[in-house]
Amino acid sequence: MTGKGIGKGRSGYDLAALRALVAAFAANPDAGEGDLRQARLDLARRLAELDGEVPAVVREALNLVLHSGLAFAPEIPDEREVLDGLDLARPPHLLAAMALAPAHRLDGLPALADVPEGMRAWYGRYLLTMPEIFQECGEADACAAALERAAAGFHAATVGMPKAADAVGLARLFRERFLAVPLYFSRRNLRETMRLRGEILAFLRREQEEEPAPVPPRRPAARRRLRIGVAMPAWVARTETFFVLPHVAALDRERFEVRLYADRWQDTPMEAYCRNIADSFTVLPDMPVARRAAAIRWDEPDLLVFGSNIAAGAGEAAELAQHRMAPVQVALATCPATTGLATVDVFLSSELTEPEQAQAHYTERLHLMPGGFNCFDYGPEAPLAGARPPRATFGVSEDALLLVSGANHYKLVPELEAAWVRILAELPKAVLALYPFNPNWTDRYPVWLLARRLSRSLSAAGVDTGRVRLLPPFADRGGVDGLLAVADLYLDSFPFTGSGSLVDPLRLGLPALTCAGESQRGLQGPSMLRSLRLDDLVASDPEDYVRRVVALGRGAPTLRFLRTRLAEAMGTAPFLDTAAFGARVGAALEAIHAEAVAKGLASRLRLNV
């Protein structure tokens, strides 16, 4: 191990030197990592030597280390040696472990309620901190297991001990820090974690919020049309909106009244398009969430649909969903997992995108439409056919086999990377171009971690690192289309398969290969290809995925034939047929409402749940 340690300053620890190392690492991770690792190791050793109170300056040093961005890099032998000698039941030793490794890499961590009250918030924040990108195969499942344990710990310390002095504070911390996104890349059933999440959020709302007075019933005795409300933070040109619009744009207006809700005005062509397809478009008042909920409740929708991903975190969209605003409230598959919220009654999914026994994955009642649930309406953002640029634009020769993938950065798990590296090793003329930095997910990506992991994997397999092109974000959809126009084969991600990203190659006639999983997340891409009757482009497992890509890469005539088949199939692609999709959604909404009527739910509004 090389690098500079941090000596003692006047306060007993040189915080200024540590801050400089953290800043150097942030500026250049490759150059600054060694010194920061050594400083972190020195800090952990010092913590392990303590037998009582941890000095404030050492706590501040630990805080700097925990927020440095180094936490999820692979550990080294020196760090494991220190970790193996720690007794995690002793607070200083627990802090030392926290300095060196994230929670999912440690066994025997104490429950949240078992640590001293003064460090519970700090420890709870640590338990909820998940990696931005996984480094090793199996890490996604390990993180999902760790997050389930963390949720159970918070649940026991809040819902299980509601009178405890710090119960509300811990529940508030959970709301601020919990993020379900890392769970999406695991093959585990996420129902229990999300159920715990829902109960903690409900506890906090009961303790903190005063529910507005019930709205007096104003509904006439009978209504000619079902009133459907759809709530989104904003109706802007992004994947969520493209996905939600077909659920409402083509509904039969003789049978349905559509009311759209937003948190703010956007004054964009997409928002204008959305206003035009609805019976009403309401921007909710800039007030606490409970008052926004009252505004929707006043409209008395028969069904309220949540258009955004209310299963990811606990932001305003998820807070709104915790209120009862309609007799029946529905989540869409913009949520890659169950919401866990008691106020969400139904999850609208589809037969092609759910496995057998799918209900076991949801806290909501699962309603399955026939076919798939992926359909896209781009409105004024409809893509136009662009120019076909020369391959040299992307640094690829004309004779190379160009493989591409637009799967998001977070979907590029080590297991997927391992499959791609094997493919490149088998196909020496292949080049893989990736454009994973979709601004719809975030505008800040830990690129260095992905680039380093890719380089390590390729070098270990003896594959030239230059054969993977990690492209920067494109300025617009035309840039994506330009790359896809000159590619030979699109590689979908797994275990979280594509949907919005998979539409682009298919509409441009580029064959795509995907891999079937065991959950909704793993069946989106397969459902789209199966709906085109291209089942031979759906691999059964990672081994089959590698085998099929290699076979296609060695058979140029087969790829040309696939292009012909795809062009024919796309003429009737169900995921671009908004009229047919709207008819299926309409039938589903009517069935959901009819069941609510049969259960006596449609004539009353359940408040304070």
mmCIF file of N, CA and C in Angstrom, residues 472-543:
data_model
loop_
_atom_site.group_PDB
_atom_site.id
_atom_site.type_symbol
_atom_site.label_atom_id
_atom_site.label_comp_id
_atom_site.label_asym_id
_atom_site.label_seq_id
_atom_site.Cartn_x
_atom_site.Cartn_y
_atom_site.Cartn_z
ATOM 1 N N PRO A 472 -19.987 9.947 -24.654
ATOM 2 C CA PRO A 472 -20.620 10.973 -23.808
ATOM 3 C C PRO A 472 -22.083 11.134 -24.197
ATOM 4 N N PRO A 473 -22.860 11.852 -23.375
ATOM 5 C CA PRO A 473 -24.283 12.037 -23.702
ATOM 6 C C PRO A 473 -24.458 12.713 -25.062
ATOM 7 N N PHE A 474 -25.448 12.275 -25.806
ATOM 8 C CA PHE A 474 -25.766 12.920 -27.078
ATOM 9 C C PHE A 474 -26.553 14.196 -26.814
ATOM 10 N N ALA A 475 -26.398 15.150 -27.708
ATOM 11 C CA ALA A 475 -27.097 16.433 -27.543
ATOM 12 C C ALA A 475 -28.596 16.281 -27.729
ATOM 13 N N ASP A 476 -29.003 15.325 -28.565
ATOM 14 C CA ASP A 476 -30.438 15.134 -28.826
ATOM 15 C C ASP A 476 -30.668 13.717 -29.341
ATOM 16 N N ARG A 477 -31.905 13.403 -29.628
ATOM 17 C CA ARG A 477 -32.265 12.064 -30.098
ATOM 18 C C ARG A 477 -31.639 11.760 -31.454
ATOM 19 N N GLY A 478 -31.348 12.796 -32.235
ATOM 20 C CA GLY A 478 -30.726 12.574 -33.529
ATOM 21 C C GLY A 478 -29.366 11.916 -33.413
ATOM 22 N N GLY A 479 -28.617 12.255 -32.363
ATOM 23 C CA GLY A 479 -27.319 11.627 -32.162
ATOM 24 C C GLY A 479 -27.436 10.146 -31.893
ATOM 25 N N VAL A 480 -28.446 9.769 -31.078
ATOM 26 C CA VAL A 480 -28.697 8.349 -30.804
ATOM 27 C C VAL A 480 -29.069 7.636 -32.102
ATOM 28 N N ASP A 481 -29.958 8.250 -32.873
ATOM 29 C CA ASP A 481 -30.393 7.629 -34.122
ATOM 30 C C ASP A 481 -29.229 7.450 -35.084
ATOM 31 N N GLY A 482 -28.312 8.409 -35.109
ATOM 32 C CA GLY A 482 -27.162 8.312 -36.001
ATOM 33 C C GLY A 482 -26.298 7.105 -35.690
ATOM 34 N N LEU A 483 -26.064 6.859 -34.402
ATOM 35 C CA LEU A 483 -25.270 5.693 -34.010
ATOM 36 C C LEU A 483 -26.009 4.398 -34.342
ATOM 37 N N LEU A 484 -27.290 4.347 -34.019
ATOM 38 C CA LEU A 484 -28.063 3.128 -34.269
ATOM 39 C C LEU A 484 -28.164 2.825 -35.762
ATOM 40 N N ALA A 485 -28.155 3.862 -36.577
ATOM 41 C CA ALA A 485 -28.290 3.667 -38.020
ATOM 42 C C ALA A 485 -27.104 2.936 -38.621
ATOM 43 N N VAL A 486 -25.936 3.018 -37.985
ATOM 44 C CA VAL A 486 -24.737 2.373 -38.545
ATOM 45 C C VAL A 486 -24.328 1.138 -37.753
ATOM 46 N N ALA A 487 -25.129 0.746 -36.766
ATOM 47 C CA ALA A 487 -24.804 -0.410 -35.932
ATOM 48 C C ALA A 487 -25.302 -1.698 -36.579
ATOM 49 N N ASP A 488 -24.767 -2.829 -36.086
ATOM 50 C CA ASP A 488 -25.148 -4.151 -36.593
ATOM 51 C C ASP A 488 -26.099 -4.900 -35.671
ATOM 52 N N LEU A 489 -25.976 -4.680 -34.355
ATOM 53 C CA LEU A 489 -26.800 -5.426 -33.398
ATOM 54 C C LEU A 489 -26.876 -4.640 -32.095
ATOM 55 N N TYR A 490 -28.076 -4.565 -31.548
ATOM 56 C CA TYR A 490 -28.288 -3.892 -30.260
ATOM 57 C C TYR A 490 -28.310 -4.940 -29.151
ATOM 58 N N LEU A 491 -27.587 -4.666 -28.051
ATOM 59 C CA LEU A 491 -27.529 -5.571 -26.906
ATOM 60 C C LEU A 491 -28.311 -4.965 -25.745
ATOM 61 N N ASP A 492 -29.407 -5.598 -25.391
ATOM 62 C CA ASP A 492 -30.214 -5.132 -24.262
ATOM 63 C C ASP A 492 -29.537 -5.531 -22.957
ATOM 64 N N SER A 493 -29.919 -4.864 -21.887
ATOM 65 C CA SER A 493 -29.351 -5.142 -20.560
ATOM 66 C C SER A 493 -30.129 -6.255 -19.868
ATOM 67 N N PHE A 494 -29.531 -6.806 -18.838
ATOM 68 C CA PHE A 494 -30.197 -7.739 -17.918
ATOM 69 C C PHE A 494 -29.490 -7.606 -16.572
ATOM 70 N N PRO A 495 -30.131 -7.913 -15.433
ATOM 71 C CA PRO A 495 -31.486 -8.433 -15.280
ATOM 72 C C PRO A 495 -32.590 -7.389 -15.416
ATOM 73 N N PHE A 496 -32.247 -6.088 -15.434
ATOM 74 C CA PHE A 496 -33.236 -5.034 -15.653
ATOM 75 C C PHE A 496 -33.181 -4.703 -17.143
ATOM 76 N N THR A 497 -34.150 -5.217 -17.874
ATOM 77 C CA THR A 497 -34.126 -5.071 -19.323
ATOM 78 C C THR A 497 -34.652 -3.711 -19.751
ATOM 79 N N GLY A 498 -34.523 -3.426 -21.039
ATOM 80 C CA GLY A 498 -34.889 -2.125 -21.557
ATOM 81 C C GLY A 498 -36.353 -2.026 -21.947
ATOM 82 N N SER A 499 -36.804 -0.814 -22.101
ATOM 83 C CA SER A 499 -38.128 -0.544 -22.664
ATOM 84 C C SER A 499 -38.008 0.721 -23.515
ATOM 85 N N GLY A 500 -37.929 1.897 -22.875
ATOM 86 C CA GLY A 500 -37.751 3.130 -23.633
ATOM 87 C C GLY A 500 -36.484 3.119 -24.464
ATOM 88 N N SER A 501 -35.404 2.563 -23.916
ATOM 89 C CA SER A 501 -34.134 2.511 -24.660
ATOM 90 C C SER A 501 -34.191 1.482 -25.784
ATOM 91 N N LEU A 502 -35.050 0.472 -25.652
ATOM 92 C CA LEU A 502 -35.138 -0.586 -26.653
ATOM 93 C C LEU A 502 -35.994 -0.175 -27.850
ATOM 94 N N VAL A 503 -36.889 0.778 -27.651
ATOM 95 C CA VAL A 503 -37.731 1.233 -28.759
ATOM 96 C C VAL A 503 -36.884 1.835 -29.870
ATOM 97 N N ASP A 504 -35.865 2.598 -29.510
ATOM 98 C CA ASP A 504 -35.076 3.313 -30.518
ATOM 99 C C ASP A 504 -34.456 2.386 -31.556
ATOM 100 N N PRO A 505 -33.709 1.342 -31.164
ATOM 101 C CA PRO A 505 -33.166 0.468 -32.212
ATOM 102 C C PRO A 505 -34.251 -0.246 -33.012
ATOM 103 N N LEU A 506 -35.337 -0.642 -32.348
ATOM 104 C CA LEU A 506 -36.374 -1.388 -33.059
ATOM 105 C C LEU A 506 -37.065 -0.519 -34.110
ATOM 106 N N ARG A 507 -37.369 0.725 -33.781
ATOM 107 C CA ARG A 507 -38.053 1.569 -34.762
ATOM 108 C C ARG A 507 -37.138 1.913 -35.935
ATOM 109 N N LEU A 508 -35.814 1.820 -35.733
ATOM 110 C CA LEU A 508 -34.869 2.081 -36.820
ATOM 111 C C LEU A 508 -34.470 0.812 -37.560
ATOM 112 N N GLY A 509 -35.101 -0.310 -37.203
ATOM 113 C CA GLY A 509 -34.830 -1.551 -37.907
ATOM 114 C C GLY A 509 -33.568 -2.260 -37.498
ATOM 115 N N LEU A 510 -33.038 -1.945 -36.322
ATOM 116 C CA LEU A 510 -31.817 -2.593 -35.848
ATOM 117 C C LEU A 510 -32.176 -3.788 -34.976
ATOM 118 N N PRO A 511 -31.785 -5.003 -35.349
ATOM 119 C CA PRO A 511 -32.088 -6.161 -34.512
ATOM 120 C C PRO A 511 -31.516 -6.001 -33.108
ATOM 121 N N ALA A 512 -32.263 -6.481 -32.123
ATOM 122 C CA ALA A 512 -31.859 -6.370 -30.727
ATOM 123 C C ALA A 512 -32.008 -7.719 -30.059
ATOM 124 N N LEU A 513 -31.093 -8.006 -29.147
ATOM 125 C CA LEU A 513 -31.168 -9.259 -28.401
ATOM 126 C C LEU A 513 -31.281 -8.955 -26.919
ATOM 127 N N THR A 514 -32.189 -9.651 -26.240
ATOM 128 C CA THR A 514 -32.420 -9.434 -24.820
ATOM 129 C C THR A 514 -32.368 -10.756 -24.073
ATOM 130 N N CYS A 515 -32.535 -10.692 -22.760
ATOM 131 C CA CYS A 515 -32.448 -11.882 -21.912
ATOM 132 C C CYS A 515 -33.600 -11.859 -20.910
ATOM 133 N N ALA A 516 -34.378 -12.926 -20.872
ATOM 134 C CA ALA A 516 -35.556 -12.970 -20.004
ATOM 135 C C ALA A 516 -35.175 -13.133 -18.547
ATOM 136 N N GLY A 517 -35.853 -12.388 -17.675
ATOM 137 C CA GLY A 517 -35.630 -12.486 -16.235
ATOM 138 C C GLY A 517 -36.822 -13.098 -15.530
ATOM 139 N N GLU A 518 -36.864 -12.916 -14.184
ATOM 140 C CA GLU A 518 -37.909 -13.552 -13.385
ATOM 141 C C GLU A 518 -38.859 -12.557 -12.743
ATOM 142 N N SER A 519 -38.810 -11.292 -13.168
ATOM 143 C CA SER A 519 -39.683 -10.281 -12.572
ATOM 144 C C SER A 519 -40.098 -9.307 -13.659
ATOM 145 N N GLN A 520 -40.969 -8.385 -13.295
ATOM 146 C CA GLN A 520 -41.401 -7.359 -14.242
ATOM 147 C C GLN A 520 -40.208 -6.659 -14.881
ATOM 148 N N ARG A 521 -39.197 -6.342 -14.092
ATOM 149 C CA ARG A 521 -38.027 -5.634 -14.607
ATOM 150 C C ARG A 521 -37.281 -6.464 -15.647
ATOM 151 N N GLY A 522 -37.317 -7.776 -15.483
ATOM 152 C CA GLY A 522 -36.590 -8.639 -16.392
ATOM 153 C C GLY A 522 -37.394 -9.114 -17.577
ATOM 154 N N LEU A 523 -38.649 -8.668 -17.695
ATOM 155 C CA LEU A 523 -39.505 -9.150 -18.776
ATOM 156 C C LEU A 523 -39.994 -8.041 -19.702
ATOM 157 N N GLN A 524 -39.541 -6.799 -19.466
ATOM 158 C CA GLN A 524 -40.000 -5.707 -20.320
ATOM 159 C C GLN A 524 -39.450 -5.836 -21.735
ATOM 160 N N GLY A 525 -38.124 -5.957 -21.860
ATOM 161 C CA GLY A 525 -37.526 -6.138 -23.181
ATOM 162 C C GLY A 525 -38.025 -7.401 -23.866
ATOM 163 N N PRO A 526 -38.018 -8.553 -23.181
ATOM 164 C CA PRO A 526 -38.546 -9.766 -23.799
ATOM 165 C C PRO A 526 -39.995 -9.626 -24.274
ATOM 166 N N SER A 527 -40.837 -8.936 -23.500
ATOM 167 C CA SER A 527 -42.239 -8.799 -23.911
ATOM 168 C C SER A 527 -42.350 -8.025 -25.217
ATOM 169 N N MET A 528 -41.495 -7.033 -25.420
ATOM 170 C CA MET A 528 -41.548 -6.229 -26.643
ATOM 171 C C MET A 528 -41.143 -7.062 -27.856
ATOM 172 N N LEU A 529 -40.075 -7.843 -27.716
ATOM 173 C CA LEU A 529 -39.635 -8.673 -28.840
ATOM 174 C C LEU A 529 -40.616 -9.809 -29.104
ATOM 175 N N ARG A 530 -41.163 -10.376 -28.047
ATOM 176 C CA ARG A 530 -42.151 -11.438 -28.250
ATOM 177 C C ARG A 530 -43.423 -10.904 -28.908
ATOM 178 N N SER A 531 -43.774 -9.664 -28.615
ATOM 179 C CA SER A 531 -44.962 -9.082 -29.247
ATOM 180 C C SER A 531 -44.751 -8.892 -30.744
ATOM 181 N N LEU A 532 -43.484 -8.871 -31.184
ATOM 182 C CA LEU A 532 -43.151 -8.780 -32.602
ATOM 183 C C LEU A 532 -42.949 -10.160 -33.219
ATOM 184 N N ARG A 533 -43.186 -11.199 -32.400
ATOM 185 C CA ARG A 533 -42.962 -12.592 -32.822
ATOM 186 C C ARG A 533 -41.500 -12.840 -33.168
ATOM 187 N N LEU A 534 -40.602 -12.210 -32.417
ATOM 188 C CA LEU A 534 -39.163 -12.408 -32.573
ATOM 189 C C LEU A 534 -38.611 -13.105 -31.330
ATOM 190 N N ASP A 535 -39.243 -14.210 -30.974
ATOM 191 C CA ASP A 535 -38.854 -14.942 -29.768
ATOM 192 C C ASP A 535 -37.415 -15.441 -29.820
ATOM 193 N N ASP A 536 -36.883 -15.655 -31.027
ATOM 194 C CA ASP A 536 -35.507 -16.144 -31.127
ATOM 195 C C ASP A 536 -34.487 -15.080 -30.747
ATOM 196 N N LEU A 537 -34.941 -13.853 -30.506
ATOM 197 C CA LEU A 537 -34.053 -12.803 -30.024
ATOM 198 C C LEU A 537 -34.181 -12.607 -28.512
ATOM 199 N N VAL A 538 -34.812 -13.559 -27.845
ATOM 200 C CA VAL A 538 -34.952 -13.536 -26.388
ATOM 201 C C VAL A 538 -34.165 -14.716 -25.818
ATOM 202 N N ALA A 539 -33.046 -14.420 -25.159
ATOM 203 C CA ALA A 539 -32.244 -15.477 -24.538
ATOM 204 C C ALA A 539 -32.892 -15.925 -23.237
ATOM 205 N N SER A 540 -32.638 -17.170 -22.864
ATOM 206 C CA SER A 540 -33.256 -17.723 -21.657
ATOM 207 C C SER A 540 -32.451 -17.432 -20.399
ATOM 208 N N ASP A 541 -31.147 -17.196 -20.534
ATOM 209 C CA ASP A 541 -30.277 -16.914 -19.395
ATOM 210 C C ASP A 541 -28.990 -16.287 -19.930
ATOM 211 N N PRO A 542 -28.091 -15.808 -19.061
ATOM 212 C CA PRO A 542 -26.861 -15.160 -19.542
ATOM 213 C C PRO A 542 -26.017 -16.032 -20.467
ATOM 214 N N GLU A 543 -25.924 -17.328 -20.192
ATOM 215 C CA GLU A 543 -25.151 -18.216 -21.061
ATOM 216 C C GLU A 543 -25.758 -18.242 -22.463
#
